[in-house]
Amino acid sequence: ITIPTVAKILIIDDDPDALELLEFHLSRSGHEAFCAKGGADGLERAAYDRPDVILLDVRMPIVDGTRVLQILRANQLTRNVGVVLMSAGPMDALRPRVEGDPRVRCMEKPLDFGALAAAIAQLLAAGATSRA
């Protein structure tokens, strides 16, 4: 399997500042980053744009990140996409529920960009992508 030098990364968050910061950082790192404001918009973009990796905020109104992840896994087009779950709060309750899924990583905000780059690389190397 070859790892693309440029990954298509969808950022799903309800915080415009977080979206802007992550899009800037990922674009500067050479990735093709695009944003969705909220879970419903994110699900639509994921099915349409077929990203390699999704950065997904857990705490969002209406459709939260855990529900978005369930819907992604149920959809044939997005079932295998790599997901980095992000939250400003502790991830202790969520980690055990996703521990067995090699296509999911959990990270607490504020994000460590080095750790984020490593998580993205791991997901890409594992072949977790919606284009597989």
mmCIF file of N, CA and C in Angstrom:
data_model
loop_
_atom_site.group_PDB
_atom_site.id
_atom_site.type_symbol
_atom_site.label_atom_id
_atom_site.label_comp_id
_atom_site.label_asym_id
_atom_site.label_seq_id
_atom_site.Cartn_x
_atom_site.Cartn_y
_atom_site.Cartn_z
ATOM 1 N N ILE A 1 0.858 -1.195 0.000
ATOM 2 C CA ILE A 1 0.000 0.000 0.000
ATOM 3 C C ILE A 1 0.892 1.242 0.000
ATOM 4 N N THR A 2 0.513 2.231 -0.777
ATOM 5 C CA THR A 2 1.297 3.460 -0.800
ATOM 6 C C THR A 2 0.573 4.554 -0.040
ATOM 7 N N ILE A 3 1.319 5.334 0.688
ATOM 8 C CA ILE A 3 0.749 6.430 1.456
ATOM 9 C C ILE A 3 0.786 7.682 0.603
ATOM 10 N N PRO A 4 -0.372 8.303 0.387
ATOM 11 C CA PRO A 4 -0.365 9.526 -0.421
ATOM 12 C C PRO A 4 0.390 10.633 0.299
ATOM 13 N N THR A 5 1.167 11.387 -0.462
ATOM 14 C CA THR A 5 1.880 12.507 0.148
ATOM 15 C C THR A 5 0.904 13.591 0.536
ATOM 16 N N VAL A 6 -0.177 13.679 -0.201
ATOM 17 C CA VAL A 6 -1.214 14.646 0.116
ATOM 18 C C VAL A 6 -2.477 13.870 0.469
ATOM 19 N N ALA A 7 -2.945 14.043 1.691
ATOM 20 C CA ALA A 7 -4.178 13.389 2.111
ATOM 21 C C ALA A 7 -5.330 14.376 2.015
ATOM 22 N N LYS A 8 -6.511 13.870 1.658
ATOM 23 C CA LYS A 8 -7.734 14.669 1.703
ATOM 24 C C LYS A 8 -8.276 14.550 3.122
ATOM 25 N N ILE A 9 -8.319 15.674 3.828
ATOM 26 C CA ILE A 9 -8.736 15.649 5.231
ATOM 27 C C ILE A 9 -9.944 16.557 5.439
ATOM 28 N N LEU A 10 -11.014 15.969 5.934
ATOM 29 C CA LEU A 10 -12.232 16.701 6.262
ATOM 30 C C LEU A 10 -12.224 17.020 7.752
ATOM 31 N N ILE A 11 -12.438 18.285 8.087
ATOM 32 C CA ILE A 11 -12.509 18.726 9.477
ATOM 33 C C ILE A 11 -13.971 19.032 9.787
ATOM 34 N N ILE A 12 -14.525 18.333 10.780
ATOM 35 C CA ILE A 12 -15.913 18.561 11.174
ATOM 36 C C ILE A 12 -15.912 19.110 12.595
ATOM 37 N N ASP A 13 -16.359 20.351 12.746
ATOM 38 C CA ASP A 13 -16.373 21.017 14.051
ATOM 39 C C ASP A 13 -17.419 22.121 14.000
ATOM 40 N N ASP A 14 -17.978 22.462 15.144
ATOM 41 C CA ASP A 14 -18.956 23.559 15.172
ATOM 42 C C ASP A 14 -18.310 24.887 15.549
ATOM 43 N N ASP A 15 -17.005 24.867 15.834
ATOM 44 C CA ASP A 15 -16.270 26.073 16.229
ATOM 45 C C ASP A 15 -15.522 26.632 15.017
ATOM 46 N N PRO A 16 -15.934 27.804 14.497
ATOM 47 C CA PRO A 16 -15.278 28.370 13.308
ATOM 48 C C PRO A 16 -13.790 28.620 13.511
ATOM 49 N N ASP A 17 -13.374 28.996 14.722
ATOM 50 C CA ASP A 17 -11.951 29.226 14.985
ATOM 51 C C ASP A 17 -11.155 27.928 14.885
ATOM 52 N N ALA A 18 -11.705 26.850 15.419
ATOM 53 C CA ALA A 18 -11.029 25.548 15.340
ATOM 54 C C ALA A 18 -10.914 25.098 13.887
ATOM 55 N N LEU A 19 -11.985 25.290 13.124
ATOM 56 C CA LEU A 19 -11.960 24.929 11.705
ATOM 57 C C LEU A 19 -10.857 25.683 10.971
ATOM 58 N N GLU A 20 -10.814 26.986 11.202
ATOM 59 C CA GLU A 20 -9.826 27.825 10.514
ATOM 60 C C GLU A 20 -8.396 27.431 10.889
ATOM 61 N N LEU A 21 -8.147 27.212 12.168
ATOM 62 C CA LEU A 21 -6.810 26.848 12.638
ATOM 63 C C LEU A 21 -6.368 25.504 12.059
ATOM 64 N N LEU A 22 -7.240 24.513 12.125
ATOM 65 C CA LEU A 22 -6.884 23.191 11.609
ATOM 66 C C LEU A 22 -6.712 23.197 10.095
ATOM 67 N N GLU A 23 -7.592 23.893 9.396
ATOM 68 C CA GLU A 23 -7.465 23.971 7.937
ATOM 69 C C GLU A 23 -6.135 24.630 7.551
ATOM 70 N N PHE A 24 -5.786 25.707 8.237
ATOM 71 C CA PHE A 24 -4.521 26.398 7.971
ATOM 72 C C PHE A 24 -3.335 25.469 8.233
ATOM 73 N N HIS A 25 -3.329 24.818 9.384
ATOM 74 C CA HIS A 25 -2.206 23.953 9.749
ATOM 75 C C HIS A 25 -2.063 22.782 8.769
ATOM 76 N N LEU A 26 -3.161 22.129 8.452
ATOM 77 C CA LEU A 26 -3.100 20.966 7.560
ATOM 78 C C LEU A 26 -2.708 21.368 6.138
ATOM 79 N N SER A 27 -3.235 22.485 5.663
ATOM 80 C CA SER A 27 -2.867 22.968 4.322
ATOM 81 C C SER A 27 -1.383 23.300 4.265
ATOM 82 N N ARG A 28 -0.897 23.940 5.332
ATOM 83 C CA ARG A 28 0.528 24.271 5.398
ATOM 84 C C ARG A 28 1.400 23.023 5.438
ATOM 85 N N SER A 29 0.841 21.932 5.961
ATOM 86 C CA SER A 29 1.569 20.662 6.029
ATOM 87 C C SER A 29 1.493 19.894 4.714
ATOM 88 N N GLY A 30 0.807 20.462 3.712
ATOM 89 C CA GLY A 30 0.757 19.826 2.400
ATOM 90 C C GLY A 30 -0.487 19.005 2.132
ATOM 91 N N HIS A 31 -1.432 18.994 3.065
ATOM 92 C CA HIS A 31 -2.650 18.219 2.858
ATOM 93 C C HIS A 31 -3.726 19.065 2.186
ATOM 94 N N GLU A 32 -4.688 18.395 1.600
ATOM 95 C CA GLU A 32 -5.868 19.058 1.049
ATOM 96 C C GLU A 32 -6.937 19.027 2.138
ATOM 97 N N ALA A 33 -7.102 20.153 2.835
ATOM 98 C CA ALA A 33 -8.030 20.212 3.960
ATOM 99 C C ALA A 33 -9.284 20.977 3.573
ATOM 100 N N PHE A 34 -10.423 20.487 4.030
ATOM 101 C CA PHE A 34 -11.682 21.179 3.810
ATOM 102 C C PHE A 34 -12.556 20.995 5.032
ATOM 103 N N CYS A 35 -13.509 21.894 5.223
ATOM 104 C CA CYS A 35 -14.237 21.984 6.487
ATOM 105 C C CYS A 35 -15.736 21.769 6.327
ATOM 106 N N ALA A 36 -16.334 21.315 7.428
ATOM 107 C CA ALA A 36 -17.787 21.218 7.546
ATOM 108 C C ALA A 36 -18.163 21.734 8.925
ATOM 109 N N LYS A 37 -19.138 22.631 8.966
ATOM 110 C CA LYS A 37 -19.562 23.212 10.231
ATOM 111 C C LYS A 37 -20.723 22.402 10.789
ATOM 112 N N GLY A 38 -20.385 21.441 11.632
ATOM 113 C CA GLY A 38 -21.402 20.609 12.272
ATOM 114 C C GLY A 38 -21.514 19.226 11.675
ATOM 115 N N GLY A 39 -22.201 18.349 12.414
ATOM 116 C CA GLY A 39 -22.289 16.937 12.055
ATOM 117 C C GLY A 39 -23.043 16.641 10.775
ATOM 118 N N ALA A 40 -24.204 17.276 10.580
ATOM 119 C CA ALA A 40 -25.008 16.989 9.385
ATOM 120 C C ALA A 40 -24.258 17.393 8.114
ATOM 121 N N ASP A 41 -23.660 18.589 8.123
ATOM 122 C CA ASP A 41 -22.872 19.060 6.985
ATOM 123 C C ASP A 41 -21.671 18.137 6.772
ATOM 124 N N GLY A 42 -21.067 17.699 7.867
ATOM 125 C CA GLY A 42 -19.913 16.810 7.783
ATOM 126 C C GLY A 42 -20.238 15.477 7.138
ATOM 127 N N LEU A 43 -21.387 14.908 7.478
ATOM 128 C CA LEU A 43 -21.787 13.632 6.877
ATOM 129 C C LEU A 43 -21.991 13.770 5.377
ATOM 130 N N GLU A 44 -22.604 14.868 4.975
ATOM 131 C CA GLU A 44 -22.826 15.121 3.549
ATOM 132 C C GLU A 44 -21.492 15.271 2.811
ATOM 133 N N ARG A 45 -20.597 16.071 3.378
ATOM 134 C CA ARG A 45 -19.288 16.280 2.742
ATOM 135 C C ARG A 45 -18.487 14.981 2.692
ATOM 136 N N ALA A 46 -18.568 14.175 3.742
ATOM 137 C CA ALA A 46 -17.800 12.924 3.786
ATOM 138 C C ALA A 46 -18.228 11.975 2.668
ATOM 139 N N ALA A 47 -19.532 11.854 2.454
ATOM 140 C CA ALA A 47 -20.029 10.955 1.412
ATOM 141 C C ALA A 47 -19.710 11.495 0.016
ATOM 142 N N TYR A 48 -19.755 12.807 -0.128
ATOM 143 C CA TYR A 48 -19.529 13.428 -1.436
ATOM 144 C C TYR A 48 -18.042 13.543 -1.782
ATOM 145 N N ASP A 49 -17.234 14.014 -0.830
ATOM 146 C CA ASP A 49 -15.825 14.319 -1.108
ATOM 147 C C ASP A 49 -14.871 13.157 -0.857
ATOM 148 N N ARG A 50 -15.326 12.103 -0.183
ATOM 149 C CA ARG A 50 -14.529 10.897 0.061
ATOM 150 C C ARG A 50 -13.139 11.193 0.624
ATOM 151 N N PRO A 51 -13.048 11.762 1.826
ATOM 152 C CA PRO A 51 -11.742 12.084 2.420
ATOM 153 C C PRO A 51 -10.965 10.835 2.820
ATOM 154 N N ASP A 52 -9.661 11.007 2.994
ATOM 155 C CA ASP A 52 -8.812 9.927 3.507
ATOM 156 C C ASP A 52 -8.925 9.846 5.029
ATOM 157 N N VAL A 53 -9.051 11.022 5.663
ATOM 158 C CA VAL A 53 -9.123 11.111 7.113
ATOM 159 C C VAL A 53 -10.138 12.190 7.479
ATOM 160 N N ILE A 54 -10.846 11.969 8.590
ATOM 161 C CA ILE A 54 -11.776 12.964 9.112
ATOM 162 C C ILE A 54 -11.343 13.334 10.522
ATOM 163 N N LEU A 55 -11.197 14.636 10.773
ATOM 164 C CA LEU A 55 -10.991 15.142 12.129
ATOM 165 C C LEU A 55 -12.377 15.521 12.632
ATOM 166 N N LEU A 56 -12.828 14.890 13.689
ATOM 167 C CA LEU A 56 -14.221 14.977 14.109
ATOM 168 C C LEU A 56 -14.339 15.422 15.560
ATOM 169 N N ASP A 57 -14.949 16.586 15.754
ATOM 170 C CA ASP A 57 -15.209 17.079 17.102
ATOM 171 C C ASP A 57 -16.304 16.224 17.728
ATOM 172 N N VAL A 58 -16.126 15.866 18.996
ATOM 173 C CA VAL A 58 -17.100 15.030 19.684
ATOM 174 C C VAL A 58 -18.291 15.861 20.158
ATOM 175 N N ARG A 59 -18.005 17.006 20.745
ATOM 176 C CA ARG A 59 -19.066 17.827 21.344
ATOM 177 C C ARG A 59 -19.579 18.873 20.360
ATOM 178 N N MET A 60 -20.682 18.518 19.703
ATOM 179 C CA MET A 60 -21.339 19.440 18.771
ATOM 180 C C MET A 60 -22.833 19.362 19.021
ATOM 181 N N PRO A 61 -23.545 20.463 18.793
ATOM 182 C CA PRO A 61 -24.997 20.423 18.953
ATOM 183 C C PRO A 61 -25.661 19.644 17.814
ATOM 184 N N ILE A 62 -26.854 19.229 18.012
ATOM 185 C CA ILE A 62 -27.723 18.521 17.062
ATOM 186 C C ILE A 62 -27.189 17.121 16.756
ATOM 187 N N VAL A 63 -26.137 17.000 15.949
ATOM 188 C CA VAL A 63 -25.550 15.689 15.650
ATOM 189 C C VAL A 63 -24.125 15.688 16.207
ATOM 190 N N ASP A 64 -23.915 15.002 17.341
ATOM 191 C CA ASP A 64 -22.583 15.024 17.954
ATOM 192 C C ASP A 64 -21.641 14.047 17.251
ATOM 193 N N GLY A 65 -20.368 14.123 17.616
ATOM 194 C CA GLY A 65 -19.342 13.342 16.939
ATOM 195 C C GLY A 65 -19.514 11.842 17.043
ATOM 196 N N THR A 66 -20.016 11.349 18.185
ATOM 197 C CA THR A 66 -20.193 9.897 18.313
ATOM 198 C C THR A 66 -21.290 9.403 17.364
ATOM 199 N N ARG A 67 -22.330 10.202 17.196
ATOM 200 C CA ARG A 67 -23.403 9.836 16.255
ATOM 201 C C ARG A 67 -22.895 9.924 14.813
ATOM 202 N N VAL A 68 -22.113 10.944 14.515
ATOM 203 C CA VAL A 68 -21.519 11.074 13.179
ATOM 204 C C VAL A 68 -20.679 9.830 12.871
ATOM 205 N N LEU A 69 -19.874 9.388 13.837
ATOM 206 C CA LEU A 69 -19.033 8.203 13.633
ATOM 207 C C LEU A 69 -19.898 6.969 13.355
ATOM 208 N N GLN A 70 -20.991 6.790 14.090
ATOM 209 C CA GLN A 70 -21.893 5.651 13.855
ATOM 210 C C GLN A 70 -22.446 5.687 12.429
ATOM 211 N N ILE A 71 -22.855 6.853 11.984
ATOM 212 C CA ILE A 71 -23.432 6.991 10.637
ATOM 213 C C ILE A 71 -22.362 6.769 9.571
ATOM 214 N N LEU A 72 -21.149 7.272 9.809
ATOM 215 C CA LEU A 72 -20.046 7.044 8.868
ATOM 216 C C LEU A 72 -19.791 5.547 8.695
ATOM 217 N N ARG A 73 -19.780 4.804 9.808
ATOM 218 C CA ARG A 73 -19.497 3.371 9.760
ATOM 219 C C ARG A 73 -20.626 2.586 9.084
ATOM 220 N N ALA A 74 -21.851 3.112 9.130
ATOM 221 C CA ALA A 74 -22.993 2.425 8.522
ATOM 222 C C ALA A 74 -23.086 2.681 7.019
ATOM 223 N N ASN A 75 -22.364 3.681 6.512
ATOM 224 C CA ASN A 75 -22.427 4.049 5.102
ATOM 225 C C ASN A 75 -21.301 3.350 4.338
ATOM 226 N N GLN A 76 -21.650 2.647 3.268
ATOM 227 C CA GLN A 76 -20.662 1.925 2.453
ATOM 228 C C GLN A 76 -19.537 2.841 1.956
ATOM 229 N N LEU A 77 -19.868 4.100 1.637
ATOM 230 C CA LEU A 77 -18.877 5.031 1.094
ATOM 231 C C LEU A 77 -17.874 5.515 2.142
ATOM 232 N N THR A 78 -18.257 5.516 3.406
ATOM 233 C CA THR A 78 -17.395 6.097 4.442
ATOM 234 C C THR A 78 -17.030 5.098 5.536
ATOM 235 N N ARG A 79 -17.397 3.859 5.359
ATOM 236 C CA ARG A 79 -17.212 2.830 6.387
ATOM 237 C C ARG A 79 -15.755 2.683 6.842
ATOM 238 N N ASN A 80 -14.791 2.826 5.936
ATOM 239 C CA ASN A 80 -13.394 2.571 6.276
ATOM 240 C C ASN A 80 -12.539 3.817 6.488
ATOM 241 N N VAL A 81 -13.143 4.985 6.457
ATOM 242 C CA VAL A 81 -12.366 6.214 6.590
ATOM 243 C C VAL A 81 -11.748 6.313 7.988
ATOM 244 N N GLY A 82 -10.510 6.798 8.036
ATOM 245 C CA GLY A 82 -9.840 7.022 9.312
ATOM 246 C C GLY A 82 -10.420 8.246 9.994
ATOM 247 N N VAL A 83 -10.628 8.174 11.305
ATOM 248 C CA VAL A 83 -11.248 9.259 12.052
ATOM 249 C C VAL A 83 -10.408 9.595 13.279
ATOM 250 N N VAL A 84 -10.144 10.888 13.455
ATOM 251 C CA VAL A 84 -9.519 11.371 14.688
ATOM 252 C C VAL A 84 -10.615 12.098 15.459
ATOM 253 N N LEU A 85 -11.049 11.494 16.562
ATOM 254 C CA LEU A 85 -12.040 12.122 17.424
ATOM 255 C C LEU A 85 -11.341 13.146 18.298
ATOM 256 N N MET A 86 -11.905 14.363 18.372
ATOM 257 C CA MET A 86 -11.295 15.449 19.137
ATOM 258 C C MET A 86 -12.308 15.977 20.144
ATOM 259 N N SER A 87 -11.808 16.312 21.334
ATOM 260 C CA SER A 87 -12.699 16.902 22.332
ATOM 261 C C SER A 87 -11.911 17.759 23.300
ATOM 262 N N ALA A 88 -12.532 18.869 23.713
ATOM 263 C CA ALA A 88 -11.915 19.722 24.725
ATOM 264 C C ALA A 88 -12.024 19.077 26.101
ATOM 265 N N GLY A 89 -12.937 18.159 26.248
ATOM 266 C CA GLY A 89 -13.118 17.458 27.518
ATOM 267 C C GLY A 89 -12.357 16.149 27.527
ATOM 268 N N PRO A 90 -12.327 15.483 28.678
ATOM 269 C CA PRO A 90 -11.627 14.195 28.765
ATOM 270 C C PRO A 90 -12.270 13.139 27.858
ATOM 271 N N MET A 91 -11.444 12.270 27.330
ATOM 272 C CA MET A 91 -11.917 11.245 26.398
ATOM 273 C C MET A 91 -12.067 9.888 27.087
ATOM 274 N N ASP A 92 -11.959 9.857 28.421
ATOM 275 C CA ASP A 92 -11.960 8.586 29.159
ATOM 276 C C ASP A 92 -13.192 7.725 28.894
ATOM 277 N N ALA A 93 -14.367 8.349 28.808
ATOM 278 C CA ALA A 93 -15.593 7.580 28.591
ATOM 279 C C ALA A 93 -15.691 7.069 27.156
ATOM 280 N N LEU A 94 -15.093 7.784 26.234
ATOM 281 C CA LEU A 94 -15.201 7.431 24.817
ATOM 282 C C LEU A 94 -14.153 6.405 24.377
ATOM 283 N N ARG A 95 -12.957 6.510 24.918
ATOM 284 C CA ARG A 95 -11.855 5.635 24.470
ATOM 285 C C ARG A 95 -12.211 4.151 24.467
ATOM 286 N N PRO A 96 -12.801 3.619 25.546
ATOM 287 C CA PRO A 96 -13.102 2.178 25.540
ATOM 288 C C PRO A 96 -14.070 1.766 24.431
ATOM 289 N N ARG A 97 -14.943 2.673 24.007
ATOM 290 C CA ARG A 97 -15.929 2.345 22.973
ATOM 291 C C ARG A 97 -15.308 2.271 21.583
ATOM 292 N N VAL A 98 -14.154 2.904 21.377
ATOM 293 C CA VAL A 98 -13.536 2.898 20.046
ATOM 294 C C VAL A 98 -12.177 2.205 20.038
ATOM 295 N N GLU A 99 -11.759 1.688 21.194
ATOM 296 C CA GLU A 99 -10.426 1.096 21.329
ATOM 297 C C GLU A 99 -10.143 -0.023 20.328
ATOM 298 N N GLY A 100 -11.143 -0.820 20.019
ATOM 299 C CA GLY A 100 -10.919 -1.944 19.117
ATOM 300 C C GLY A 100 -10.921 -1.580 17.648
ATOM 301 N N ASP A 101 -11.192 -0.324 17.319
ATOM 302 C CA ASP A 101 -11.272 0.099 15.919
ATOM 303 C C ASP A 101 -9.939 0.722 15.495
ATOM 304 N N PRO A 102 -9.175 0.036 14.631
ATOM 305 C CA PRO A 102 -7.872 0.569 14.207
ATOM 306 C C PRO A 102 -7.980 1.824 13.346
ATOM 307 N N ARG A 103 -9.204 2.176 12.932
ATOM 308 C CA ARG A 103 -9.407 3.349 12.086
ATOM 309 C C ARG A 103 -9.770 4.592 12.884
ATOM 310 N N VAL A 104 -9.677 4.514 14.221
ATOM 311 C CA VAL A 104 -10.057 5.649 15.070
ATOM 312 C C VAL A 104 -8.930 5.998 16.038
ATOM 313 N N ARG A 105 -8.668 7.280 16.181
ATOM 314 C CA ARG A 105 -7.742 7.801 17.192
ATOM 315 C C ARG A 105 -8.496 8.834 18.002
ATOM 316 N N CYS A 106 -8.142 9.000 19.273
ATOM 317 C CA CYS A 106 -8.760 9.997 20.154
ATOM 318 C C CYS A 106 -7.707 11.009 20.578
ATOM 319 N N MET A 107 -8.053 12.288 20.499
ATOM 320 C CA MET A 107 -7.130 13.346 20.904
ATOM 321 C C MET A 107 -7.887 14.427 21.651
ATOM 322 N N GLU A 108 -7.252 14.956 22.694
ATOM 323 C CA GLU A 108 -7.852 16.040 23.452
ATOM 324 C C GLU A 108 -7.380 17.382 22.915
ATOM 325 N N LYS A 109 -8.305 18.360 22.929
ATOM 326 C CA LYS A 109 -7.979 19.729 22.533
ATOM 327 C C LYS A 109 -7.431 20.460 23.750
ATOM 328 N N PRO A 110 -6.527 21.401 23.591
ATOM 329 C CA PRO A 110 -5.947 21.816 22.314
ATOM 330 C C PRO A 110 -5.046 20.714 21.752
ATOM 331 N N LEU A 111 -5.094 20.558 20.448
ATOM 332 C CA LEU A 111 -4.356 19.479 19.790
ATOM 333 C C LEU A 111 -2.866 19.753 19.762
ATOM 334 N N ASP A 112 -2.106 18.689 19.924
ATOM 335 C CA ASP A 112 -0.665 18.712 19.726
ATOM 336 C C ASP A 112 -0.468 18.375 18.245
ATOM 337 N N PHE A 113 0.022 19.339 17.455
ATOM 338 C CA PHE A 113 0.089 19.137 16.008
ATOM 339 C C PHE A 113 1.057 18.020 15.604
ATOM 340 N N GLY A 114 2.079 17.784 16.394
ATOM 341 C CA GLY A 114 2.979 16.664 16.122
ATOM 342 C C GLY A 114 2.266 15.333 16.302
ATOM 343 N N ALA A 115 1.502 15.223 17.388
ATOM 344 C CA ALA A 115 0.737 13.998 17.649
ATOM 345 C C ALA A 115 -0.363 13.824 16.601
ATOM 346 N N LEU A 116 -0.953 14.935 16.162
ATOM 347 C CA LEU A 116 -1.980 14.870 15.122
ATOM 348 C C LEU A 116 -1.377 14.361 13.818
ATOM 349 N N ALA A 117 -0.215 14.871 13.442
ATOM 350 C CA ALA A 117 0.463 14.418 12.223
ATOM 351 C C ALA A 117 0.757 12.920 12.308
ATOM 352 N N ALA A 118 1.190 12.461 13.488
ATOM 353 C CA ALA A 118 1.478 11.037 13.680
ATOM 354 C C ALA A 118 0.205 10.201 13.559
ATOM 355 N N ALA A 119 -0.892 10.680 14.137
ATOM 356 C CA ALA A 119 -2.158 9.945 14.065
ATOM 357 C C ALA A 119 -2.641 9.845 12.617
ATOM 358 N N ILE A 120 -2.530 10.933 11.873
ATOM 359 C CA ILE A 120 -2.937 10.928 10.457
ATOM 360 C C ILE A 120 -2.076 9.946 9.672
ATOM 361 N N ALA A 121 -0.775 9.979 9.908
ATOM 362 C CA ALA A 121 0.135 9.062 9.208
ATOM 363 C C ALA A 121 -0.197 7.600 9.532
ATOM 364 N N GLN A 122 -0.519 7.318 10.792
ATOM 365 C CA GLN A 122 -0.876 5.943 11.185
ATOM 366 C C GLN A 122 -2.142 5.480 10.469
ATOM 367 N N LEU A 123 -3.142 6.358 10.423
ATOM 368 C CA LEU A 123 -4.392 5.992 9.761
ATOM 369 C C LEU A 123 -4.182 5.767 8.267
ATOM 370 N N LEU A 124 -3.384 6.610 7.639
ATOM 371 C CA LEU A 124 -3.095 6.448 6.220
ATOM 372 C C LEU A 124 -2.316 5.166 5.963
ATOM 373 N N ALA A 125 -1.340 4.881 6.823
ATOM 374 C CA ALA A 125 -0.526 3.669 6.667
ATOM 375 C C ALA A 125 -1.367 2.409 6.854
ATOM 376 N N ALA A 126 -2.382 2.495 7.712
ATOM 377 C CA ALA A 126 -3.256 1.343 7.959
ATOM 378 C C ALA A 126 -4.260 1.153 6.829
ATOM 379 N N GLY A 127 -4.266 2.087 5.875
ATOM 380 C CA GLY A 127 -5.180 1.969 4.748
ATOM 381 C C GLY A 127 -6.592 2.394 5.083
ATOM 382 N N ALA A 128 -6.764 3.133 6.185
ATOM 383 C CA ALA A 128 -8.088 3.615 6.559
ATOM 384 C C ALA A 128 -8.404 4.826 5.708
ATOM 385 N N THR A 129 -9.238 4.633 4.710
ATOM 386 C CA THR A 129 -9.595 5.722 3.793
ATOM 387 C C THR A 129 -10.936 5.437 3.165
ATOM 388 N N SER A 130 -11.636 6.453 2.759
ATOM 389 C CA SER A 130 -12.921 6.230 2.101
ATOM 390 C C SER A 130 -12.716 5.899 0.623
ATOM 391 N N ARG A 131 -11.468 5.963 0.167
ATOM 392 C CA ARG A 131 -11.204 5.658 -1.252
ATOM 393 C C ARG A 131 -10.766 4.224 -1.450
ATOM 394 N N ALA A 132 -10.687 3.449 -0.366
ATOM 395 C CA ALA A 132 -10.227 2.053 -0.454
ATOM 396 C C ALA A 132 -11.306 1.158 -1.058
#
